[in-house]
């Protein structure tokens, strides 16, 4: 049923933004949904854009989105900040959140160190499972895939388990076909995977990933403002629109939000 379909996820907020405006973000997300995005990836941010455990801005954003769209709502439990793991898990207890990102290891991201020690990872996994949210495992290195497989032997993850192969961050795996293929080889066939290309300036690697079997593609200002190598966008919708066109040219269709829920068993025990 889903052989020829790919889920587009949009991460609409640039981490460098100093203003987090729920009305602006929601309007952008609604436009992205109209262009083919089935999932939105958000962080819990304060009005000044900093990461926080205060859900006020997130709740307002979600309420505005939910008035007009059934797009899948995914919220991060990560991001480089001084928040402890309990604070980072705050979105797990918000009933409108359906999926969350799961980070299973520490990694250098540019000048920053993204810290995810094992005890924090185990706590986060436990809370994700208790809350019934669907995890998307963001893997920046091959070792993180191995860590996830070890966790899967201990914890009862809902199937299929979804990986997002994250490439292109300085200090982590490079955004090359060789790195993508290497990462892909470590993911078992009964699990699904997608691509996040940080600092993307063209869509070549996304096309390669889809050709290799990626079932999700994440784009948006959190990763890059580029539509393609020739142009950048002022809103996220043109980026999503271009990815939709690329998928169509490859003989692929975009999943709807409801199809994405069925494919990933979101909301099911």
PDB file of N, CA, C and O in Angstrom, residues 186-250:
ATOM      1  N   UNK A 186      23.249  -0.411   8.110  1.00  0.00           N
ATOM      2  CA  UNK A 186      23.152  -0.868   9.493  1.00  0.00           C
ATOM      3  C   UNK A 186      21.716  -0.925  10.000  1.00  0.00           C
ATOM      4  O   UNK A 186      21.472  -1.391  11.109  1.00  0.00           O
ATOM      5  N   UNK A 187      20.758  -0.458   9.203  1.00  0.00           N
ATOM      6  CA  UNK A 187      19.357  -0.447   9.625  1.00  0.00           C
ATOM      7  C   UNK A 187      18.680  -1.729   9.134  1.00  0.00           C
ATOM      8  O   UNK A 187      18.647  -1.992   7.931  1.00  0.00           O
ATOM      9  N   UNK A 188      18.143  -2.554  10.049  1.00  0.00           N
ATOM     10  CA  UNK A 188      17.505  -3.817   9.639  1.00  0.00           C
ATOM     11  C   UNK A 188      16.330  -3.585   8.698  1.00  0.00           C
ATOM     12  O   UNK A 188      15.671  -2.534   8.723  1.00  0.00           O
ATOM     13  N   UNK A 189      16.044  -4.579   7.902  1.00  0.00           N
ATOM     14  CA  UNK A 189      15.009  -4.462   6.888  1.00  0.00           C
ATOM     15  C   UNK A 189      13.596  -4.334   7.419  1.00  0.00           C
ATOM     16  O   UNK A 189      12.696  -3.894   6.688  1.00  0.00           O
ATOM     17  N   UNK A 190      13.361  -4.721   8.684  1.00  0.00           N
ATOM     18  CA  UNK A 190      12.019  -4.608   9.243  1.00  0.00           C
ATOM     19  C   UNK A 190      11.781  -3.253   9.901  1.00  0.00           C
ATOM     20  O   UNK A 190      10.734  -3.033  10.510  1.00  0.00           O
ATOM     21  N   UNK A 191      12.757  -2.361   9.791  1.00  0.00           N
ATOM     22  CA  UNK A 191      12.620  -0.997  10.302  1.00  0.00           C
ATOM     23  C   UNK A 191      12.610  -0.029   9.121  1.00  0.00           C
ATOM     24  O   UNK A 191      13.016  -0.389   8.016  1.00  0.00           O
ATOM     25  N   UNK A 192      12.114   1.173   9.332  1.00  0.00           N
ATOM     26  CA  UNK A 192      12.036   2.139   8.240  1.00  0.00           C
ATOM     27  C   UNK A 192      12.950   3.323   8.532  1.00  0.00           C
ATOM     28  O   UNK A 192      13.328   3.575   9.679  1.00  0.00           O
ATOM     29  N   UNK A 193      13.294   4.047   7.487  1.00  0.00           N
ATOM     30  CA  UNK A 193      14.237   5.143   7.666  1.00  0.00           C
ATOM     31  C   UNK A 193      13.910   6.283   6.708  1.00  0.00           C
ATOM     32  O   UNK A 193      13.217   6.113   5.701  1.00  0.00           O
ATOM     33  N   UNK A 194      14.441   7.446   7.069  1.00  0.00           N
ATOM     34  CA  UNK A 194      14.288   8.619   6.231  1.00  0.00           C
ATOM     35  C   UNK A 194      15.558   9.450   6.273  1.00  0.00           C
ATOM     36  O   UNK A 194      16.551   9.072   6.890  1.00  0.00           O
ATOM     37  N   UNK A 195      15.517  10.614   5.629  1.00  0.00           N
ATOM     38  CA  UNK A 195      16.706  11.443   5.474  1.00  0.00           C
ATOM     39  C   UNK A 195      16.454  12.856   5.991  1.00  0.00           C
ATOM     40  O   UNK A 195      15.398  13.442   5.748  1.00  0.00           O
ATOM     41  N   UNK A 196      17.422  13.373   6.725  1.00  0.00           N
ATOM     42  CA  UNK A 196      17.486  14.793   7.091  1.00  0.00           C
ATOM     43  C   UNK A 196      18.855  15.290   6.657  1.00  0.00           C
ATOM     44  O   UNK A 196      19.868  14.791   7.135  1.00  0.00           O
ATOM     45  N   UNK A 197      18.875  16.237   5.741  1.00  0.00           N
ATOM     46  CA  UNK A 197      20.135  16.768   5.216  1.00  0.00           C
ATOM     47  C   UNK A 197      20.338  18.174   5.757  1.00  0.00           C
ATOM     48  O   UNK A 197      19.751  19.132   5.279  1.00  0.00           O
ATOM     49  N   UNK A 198      21.171  18.286   6.798  1.00  0.00           N
ATOM     50  CA  UNK A 198      21.448  19.590   7.404  1.00  0.00           C
ATOM     51  C   UNK A 198      22.319  20.433   6.473  1.00  0.00           C
ATOM     52  O   UNK A 198      23.184  19.912   5.761  1.00  0.00           O
ATOM     53  N   UNK A 199      22.079  21.730   6.466  1.00  0.00           N
ATOM     54  CA  UNK A 199      22.848  22.684   5.654  1.00  0.00           C
ATOM     55  C   UNK A 199      22.775  22.340   4.167  1.00  0.00           C
ATOM     56  O   UNK A 199      23.717  22.584   3.408  1.00  0.00           O
ATOM     57  N   UNK A 200      21.639  21.830   3.741  1.00  0.00           N
ATOM     58  CA  UNK A 200      21.433  21.421   2.358  1.00  0.00           C
ATOM     59  C   UNK A 200      21.445  22.634   1.418  1.00  0.00           C
ATOM     60  O   UNK A 200      20.834  23.654   1.699  1.00  0.00           O
ATOM     61  N   UNK A 201      22.142  22.504   0.296  1.00  0.00           N
ATOM     62  CA  UNK A 201      22.120  23.559  -0.730  1.00  0.00           C
ATOM     63  C   UNK A 201      21.523  23.043  -2.034  1.00  0.00           C
ATOM     64  O   UNK A 201      21.250  23.837  -2.941  1.00  0.00           O
ATOM     65  N   UNK A 202      21.339  21.736  -2.165  1.00  0.00           N
ATOM     66  CA  UNK A 202      20.638  21.176  -3.318  1.00  0.00           C
ATOM     67  C   UNK A 202      19.878  19.941  -2.852  1.00  0.00           C
ATOM     68  O   UNK A 202      19.919  19.579  -1.669  1.00  0.00           O
ATOM     69  N   UNK A 203      19.184  19.295  -3.770  1.00  0.00           N
ATOM     70  CA  UNK A 203      18.325  18.172  -3.408  1.00  0.00           C
ATOM     71  C   UNK A 203      18.871  16.823  -3.864  1.00  0.00           C
ATOM     72  O   UNK A 203      18.144  15.823  -3.859  1.00  0.00           O
ATOM     73  N   UNK A 204      20.145  16.792  -4.247  1.00  0.00           N
ATOM     74  CA  UNK A 204      20.725  15.569  -4.795  1.00  0.00           C
ATOM     75  C   UNK A 204      20.674  14.411  -3.800  1.00  0.00           C
ATOM     76  O   UNK A 204      20.308  13.280  -4.153  1.00  0.00           O
ATOM     77  N   UNK A 205      21.068  14.677  -2.558  1.00  0.00           N
ATOM     78  CA  UNK A 205      21.122  13.600  -1.571  1.00  0.00           C
ATOM     79  C   UNK A 205      19.723  13.109  -1.206  1.00  0.00           C
ATOM     80  O   UNK A 205      19.526  11.921  -0.932  1.00  0.00           O
ATOM     81  N   UNK A 206      18.756  14.011  -1.207  1.00  0.00           N
ATOM     82  CA  UNK A 206      17.374  13.595  -0.957  1.00  0.00           C
ATOM     83  C   UNK A 206      16.921  12.634  -2.052  1.00  0.00           C
ATOM     84  O   UNK A 206      16.312  11.597  -1.772  1.00  0.00           O
ATOM     85  N   UNK A 207      17.228  12.967  -3.311  1.00  0.00           N
ATOM     86  CA  UNK A 207      16.880  12.071  -4.408  1.00  0.00           C
ATOM     87  C   UNK A 207      17.559  10.722  -4.270  1.00  0.00           C
ATOM     88  O   UNK A 207      16.936   9.671  -4.501  1.00  0.00           O
ATOM     89  N   UNK A 208      18.820  10.729  -3.873  1.00  0.00           N
ATOM     90  CA  UNK A 208      19.552   9.475  -3.668  1.00  0.00           C
ATOM     91  C   UNK A 208      18.903   8.648  -2.574  1.00  0.00           C
ATOM     92  O   UNK A 208      18.730   7.425  -2.706  1.00  0.00           O
ATOM     93  N   UNK A 209      18.537   9.305  -1.473  1.00  0.00           N
ATOM     94  CA  UNK A 209      17.919   8.596  -0.354  1.00  0.00           C
ATOM     95  C   UNK A 209      16.600   7.949  -0.764  1.00  0.00           C
ATOM     96  O   UNK A 209      16.332   6.789  -0.433  1.00  0.00           O
ATOM     97  N   UNK A 210      15.777   8.685  -1.481  1.00  0.00           N
ATOM     98  CA  UNK A 210      14.487   8.134  -1.926  1.00  0.00           C
ATOM     99  C   UNK A 210      14.710   6.944  -2.854  1.00  0.00           C
ATOM    100  O   UNK A 210      14.022   5.924  -2.756  1.00  0.00           O
ATOM    101  N   UNK A 211      15.694   7.051  -3.739  1.00  0.00           N
ATOM    102  CA  UNK A 211      16.006   5.946  -4.641  1.00  0.00           C
ATOM    103  C   UNK A 211      16.472   4.709  -3.878  1.00  0.00           C
ATOM    104  O   UNK A 211      16.246   3.572  -4.315  1.00  0.00           O
ATOM    105  N   UNK A 212      17.098   4.932  -2.709  1.00  0.00           N
ATOM    106  CA  UNK A 212      17.591   3.827  -1.888  1.00  0.00           C
ATOM    107  C   UNK A 212      16.528   3.281  -0.934  1.00  0.00           C
ATOM    108  O   UNK A 212      16.786   2.317  -0.212  1.00  0.00           O
ATOM    109  N   UNK A 213      15.357   3.919  -0.896  1.00  0.00           N
ATOM    110  CA  UNK A 213      14.280   3.387  -0.077  1.00  0.00           C
ATOM    111  C   UNK A 213      13.834   4.242   1.091  1.00  0.00           C
ATOM    112  O   UNK A 213      13.057   3.767   1.932  1.00  0.00           O
ATOM    113  N   UNK A 214      14.281   5.480   1.178  1.00  0.00           N
ATOM    114  CA  UNK A 214      13.831   6.354   2.268  1.00  0.00           C
ATOM    115  C   UNK A 214      12.315   6.520   2.216  1.00  0.00           C
ATOM    116  O   UNK A 214      11.749   6.777   1.151  1.00  0.00           O
ATOM    117  N   UNK A 215      11.675   6.396   3.370  1.00  0.00           N
ATOM    118  CA  UNK A 215      10.228   6.563   3.443  1.00  0.00           C
ATOM    119  C   UNK A 215       9.817   7.900   4.029  1.00  0.00           C
ATOM    120  O   UNK A 215       8.629   8.246   4.012  1.00  0.00           O
ATOM    121  N   UNK A 216      10.780   8.648   4.569  1.00  0.00           N
ATOM    122  CA  UNK A 216      10.500   9.996   5.053  1.00  0.00           C
ATOM    123  C   UNK A 216      11.589  10.932   4.553  1.00  0.00           C
ATOM    124  O   UNK A 216      12.744  10.544   4.406  1.00  0.00           O
ATOM    125  N   UNK A 217      11.189  12.155   4.283  1.00  0.00           N
ATOM    126  CA  UNK A 217      12.114  13.222   3.898  1.00  0.00           C
ATOM    127  C   UNK A 217      11.794  14.434   4.754  1.00  0.00           C
ATOM    128  O   UNK A 217      10.653  14.903   4.765  1.00  0.00           O
ATOM    129  N   UNK A 218      12.800  14.917   5.512  1.00  0.00           N
ATOM    130  CA  UNK A 218      12.576  16.118   6.314  1.00  0.00           C
ATOM    131  C   UNK A 218      13.275  17.303   5.681  1.00  0.00           C
ATOM    132  O   UNK A 218      14.460  17.231   5.328  1.00  0.00           O
ATOM    133  N   UNK A 219      12.529  18.387   5.521  1.00  0.00           N
ATOM    134  CA  UNK A 219      13.083  19.644   5.018  1.00  0.00           C
ATOM    135  C   UNK A 219      12.531  20.772   5.878  1.00  0.00           C
ATOM    136  O   UNK A 219      11.679  20.570   6.730  1.00  0.00           O
ATOM    137  N   UNK A 220      13.016  21.978   5.641  1.00  0.00           N
ATOM    138  CA  UNK A 220      12.532  23.124   6.399  1.00  0.00           C
ATOM    139  C   UNK A 220      13.655  23.960   6.942  1.00  0.00           C
ATOM    140  O   UNK A 220      14.835  23.582   6.903  1.00  0.00           O
ATOM    141  N   UNK A 221      13.310  25.123   7.475  1.00  0.00           N
ATOM    142  CA  UNK A 221      14.295  26.112   7.895  1.00  0.00           C
ATOM    143  C   UNK A 221      15.217  25.620   8.999  1.00  0.00           C
ATOM    144  O   UNK A 221      16.314  26.144   9.165  1.00  0.00           O
ATOM    145  N   UNK A 222      14.779  24.630   9.789  1.00  0.00           N
ATOM    146  CA  UNK A 222      15.677  24.111  10.819  1.00  0.00           C
ATOM    147  C   UNK A 222      16.940  23.517  10.203  1.00  0.00           C
ATOM    148  O   UNK A 222      18.006  23.533  10.816  1.00  0.00           O
ATOM    149  N   UNK A 223      16.811  23.025   8.978  1.00  0.00           N
ATOM    150  CA  UNK A 223      17.935  22.386   8.298  1.00  0.00           C
ATOM    151  C   UNK A 223      18.530  23.242   7.188  1.00  0.00           C
ATOM    152  O   UNK A 223      19.741  23.231   6.975  1.00  0.00           O
ATOM    153  N   UNK A 224      17.694  23.982   6.459  1.00  0.00           N
ATOM    154  CA  UNK A 224      18.180  24.784   5.333  1.00  0.00           C
ATOM    155  C   UNK A 224      17.055  25.642   4.782  1.00  0.00           C
ATOM    156  O   UNK A 224      15.891  25.238   4.784  1.00  0.00           O
ATOM    157  N   UNK A 225      17.422  26.830   4.267  1.00  0.00           N
ATOM    158  CA  UNK A 225      16.457  27.706   3.604  1.00  0.00           C
ATOM    159  C   UNK A 225      16.438  27.478   2.090  1.00  0.00           C
ATOM    160  O   UNK A 225      15.683  28.141   1.379  1.00  0.00           O
ATOM    161  N   UNK A 226      17.229  26.549   1.589  1.00  0.00           N
ATOM    162  CA  UNK A 226      17.347  26.354   0.146  1.00  0.00           C
ATOM    163  C   UNK A 226      16.153  25.613  -0.440  1.00  0.00           C
ATOM    164  O   UNK A 226      15.723  24.580   0.079  1.00  0.00           O
ATOM    165  N   UNK A 227      15.636  26.145  -1.537  1.00  0.00           N
ATOM    166  CA  UNK A 227      14.679  25.420  -2.371  1.00  0.00           C
ATOM    167  C   UNK A 227      15.464  24.459  -3.261  1.00  0.00           C
ATOM    168  O   UNK A 227      15.120  23.307  -3.419  1.00  0.00           O
ATOM    169  N   UNK A 228      16.509  24.977  -3.864  1.00  0.00           N
ATOM    170  CA  UNK A 228      17.446  24.206  -4.676  1.00  0.00           C
ATOM    171  C   UNK A 228      18.761  24.964  -4.686  1.00  0.00           C
ATOM    172  O   UNK A 228      18.941  25.926  -3.920  1.00  0.00           O
ATOM    173  N   UNK A 229      19.667  24.568  -5.565  1.00  0.00           N
ATOM    174  CA  UNK A 229      20.987  25.205  -5.569  1.00  0.00           C
ATOM    175  C   UNK A 229      20.959  26.641  -6.063  1.00  0.00           C
ATOM    176  O   UNK A 229      21.915  27.390  -5.870  1.00  0.00           O
ATOM    177  N   UNK A 230      19.843  27.042  -6.665  1.00  0.00           N
ATOM    178  CA  UNK A 230      19.766  28.376  -7.253  1.00  0.00           C
ATOM    179  C   UNK A 230      18.972  29.375  -6.413  1.00  0.00           C
ATOM    180  O   UNK A 230      19.055  30.583  -6.656  1.00  0.00           O
ATOM    181  N   UNK A 231      18.207  28.897  -5.449  1.00  0.00           N
ATOM    182  CA  UNK A 231      17.304  29.813  -4.755  1.00  0.00           C
ATOM    183  C   UNK A 231      17.035  29.387  -3.319  1.00  0.00           C
ATOM    184  O   UNK A 231      17.107  28.203  -2.976  1.00  0.00           O
ATOM    185  N   UNK A 232      16.713  30.378  -2.488  1.00  0.00           N
ATOM    186  CA  UNK A 232      16.298  30.143  -1.107  1.00  0.00           C
ATOM    187  C   UNK A 232      14.876  30.663  -0.932  1.00  0.00           C
ATOM    188  O   UNK A 232      14.343  31.379  -1.783  1.00  0.00           O
ATOM    189  N   UNK A 233      14.262  30.295   0.185  1.00  0.00           N
ATOM    190  CA  UNK A 233      12.856  30.629   0.414  1.00  0.00           C
ATOM    191  C   UNK A 233      12.687  31.541   1.615  1.00  0.00           C
ATOM    192  O   UNK A 233      13.491  31.528   2.547  1.00  0.00           O
ATOM    193  N   UNK A 234      11.612  32.324   1.591  1.00  0.00           N
ATOM    194  CA  UNK A 234      11.241  33.171   2.725  1.00  0.00           C
ATOM    195  C   UNK A 234      10.256  32.464   3.649  1.00  0.00           C
ATOM    196  O   UNK A 234      10.083  32.852   4.799  1.00  0.00           O
ATOM    197  N   UNK A 235       9.589  31.446   3.120  1.00  0.00           N
ATOM    198  CA  UNK A 235       8.707  30.591   3.915  1.00  0.00           C
ATOM    199  C   UNK A 235       8.999  29.151   3.531  1.00  0.00           C
ATOM    200  O   UNK A 235       9.668  28.869   2.528  1.00  0.00           O
ATOM    201  N   UNK A 236       8.488  28.234   4.308  1.00  0.00           N
ATOM    202  CA  UNK A 236       8.814  26.824   4.085  1.00  0.00           C
ATOM    203  C   UNK A 236       8.026  26.162   2.958  1.00  0.00           C
ATOM    204  O   UNK A 236       8.468  25.156   2.404  1.00  0.00           O
ATOM    205  N   UNK A 237       6.875  26.711   2.614  1.00  0.00           N
ATOM    206  CA  UNK A 237       6.012  26.065   1.624  1.00  0.00           C
ATOM    207  C   UNK A 237       6.703  25.828   0.275  1.00  0.00           C
ATOM    208  O   UNK A 237       6.543  24.742  -0.308  1.00  0.00           O
ATOM    209  N   UNK A 238       7.461  26.790  -0.279  1.00  0.00           N
ATOM    210  CA  UNK A 238       8.122  26.521  -1.568  1.00  0.00           C
ATOM    211  C   UNK A 238       9.114  25.360  -1.490  1.00  0.00           C
ATOM    212  O   UNK A 238       9.319  24.652  -2.491  1.00  0.00           O
ATOM    213  N   UNK A 239       9.736  25.157  -0.333  1.00  0.00           N
ATOM    214  CA  UNK A 239      10.663  24.036  -0.166  1.00  0.00           C
ATOM    215  C   UNK A 239       9.900  22.722  -0.238  1.00  0.00           C
ATOM    216  O   UNK A 239      10.298  21.784  -0.940  1.00  0.00           O
ATOM    217  N   UNK A 240       8.796  22.649   0.493  1.00  0.00           N
ATOM    218  CA  UNK A 240       7.971  21.439   0.472  1.00  0.00           C
ATOM    219  C   UNK A 240       7.431  21.197  -0.931  1.00  0.00           C
ATOM    220  O   UNK A 240       7.418  20.061  -1.426  1.00  0.00           O
ATOM    221  N   UNK A 241       7.012  22.263  -1.585  1.00  0.00           N
ATOM    222  CA  UNK A 241       6.469  22.135  -2.934  1.00  0.00           C
ATOM    223  C   UNK A 241       7.504  21.545  -3.893  1.00  0.00           C
ATOM    224  O   UNK A 241       7.184  20.697  -4.728  1.00  0.00           O
ATOM    225  N   UNK A 242       8.767  21.971  -3.764  1.00  0.00           N
ATOM    226  CA  UNK A 242       9.815  21.445  -4.629  1.00  0.00           C
ATOM    227  C   UNK A 242      10.067  19.955  -4.358  1.00  0.00           C
ATOM    228  O   UNK A 242      10.245  19.167  -5.286  1.00  0.00           O
ATOM    229  N   UNK A 243      10.053  19.561  -3.084  1.00  0.00           N
ATOM    230  CA  UNK A 243      10.264  18.149  -2.757  1.00  0.00           C
ATOM    231  C   UNK A 243       9.107  17.305  -3.285  1.00  0.00           C
ATOM    232  O   UNK A 243       9.315  16.196  -3.801  1.00  0.00           O
ATOM    233  N   UNK A 244       7.891  17.812  -3.192  1.00  0.00           N
ATOM    234  CA  UNK A 244       6.740  17.108  -3.752  1.00  0.00           C
ATOM    235  C   UNK A 244       6.918  16.873  -5.248  1.00  0.00           C
ATOM    236  O   UNK A 244       6.626  15.782  -5.765  1.00  0.00           O
ATOM    237  N   UNK A 245       7.417  17.882  -5.947  1.00  0.00           N
ATOM    238  CA  UNK A 245       7.640  17.763  -7.388  1.00  0.00           C
ATOM    239  C   UNK A 245       8.735  16.746  -7.698  1.00  0.00           C
ATOM    240  O   UNK A 245       8.632  15.968  -8.654  1.00  0.00           O
ATOM    241  N   UNK A 246       9.796  16.751  -6.881  1.00  0.00           N
ATOM    242  CA  UNK A 246      10.884  15.794  -7.080  1.00  0.00           C
ATOM    243  C   UNK A 246      10.378  14.370  -6.883  1.00  0.00           C
ATOM    244  O   UNK A 246      10.685  13.464  -7.669  1.00  0.00           O
ATOM    245  N   UNK A 247       9.584  14.161  -5.846  1.00  0.00           N
ATOM    246  CA  UNK A 247       9.027  12.831  -5.598  1.00  0.00           C
ATOM    247  C   UNK A 247       8.152  12.389  -6.766  1.00  0.00           C
ATOM    248  O   UNK A 247       8.219  11.236  -7.214  1.00  0.00           O
ATOM    249  N   UNK A 248       7.337  13.295  -7.277  1.00  0.00           N
ATOM    250  CA  UNK A 248       6.468  12.965  -8.413  1.00  0.00           C
ATOM    251  C   UNK A 248       7.293  12.567  -9.627  1.00  0.00           C
ATOM    252  O   UNK A 248       6.955  11.614 -10.348  1.00  0.00           O
ATOM    253  N   UNK A 249       8.401  13.284  -9.862  1.00  0.00           N
ATOM    254  CA  UNK A 249       9.274  12.973 -10.995  1.00  0.00           C
ATOM    255  C   UNK A 249       9.925  11.604 -10.844  1.00  0.00           C
ATOM    256  O   UNK A 249      10.317  10.981 -11.844  1.00  0.00           O
ATOM    257  N   UNK A 250      10.039  11.135  -9.600  1.00  0.00           N
ATOM    258  CA  UNK A 250      10.625   9.824  -9.331  1.00  0.00           C
ATOM    259  C   UNK A 250       9.563   8.728  -9.256  1.00  0.00           C
ATOM    260  O   UNK A 250       9.864   7.588  -8.900  1.00  0.00           O
TER     261      UNK A 250
END
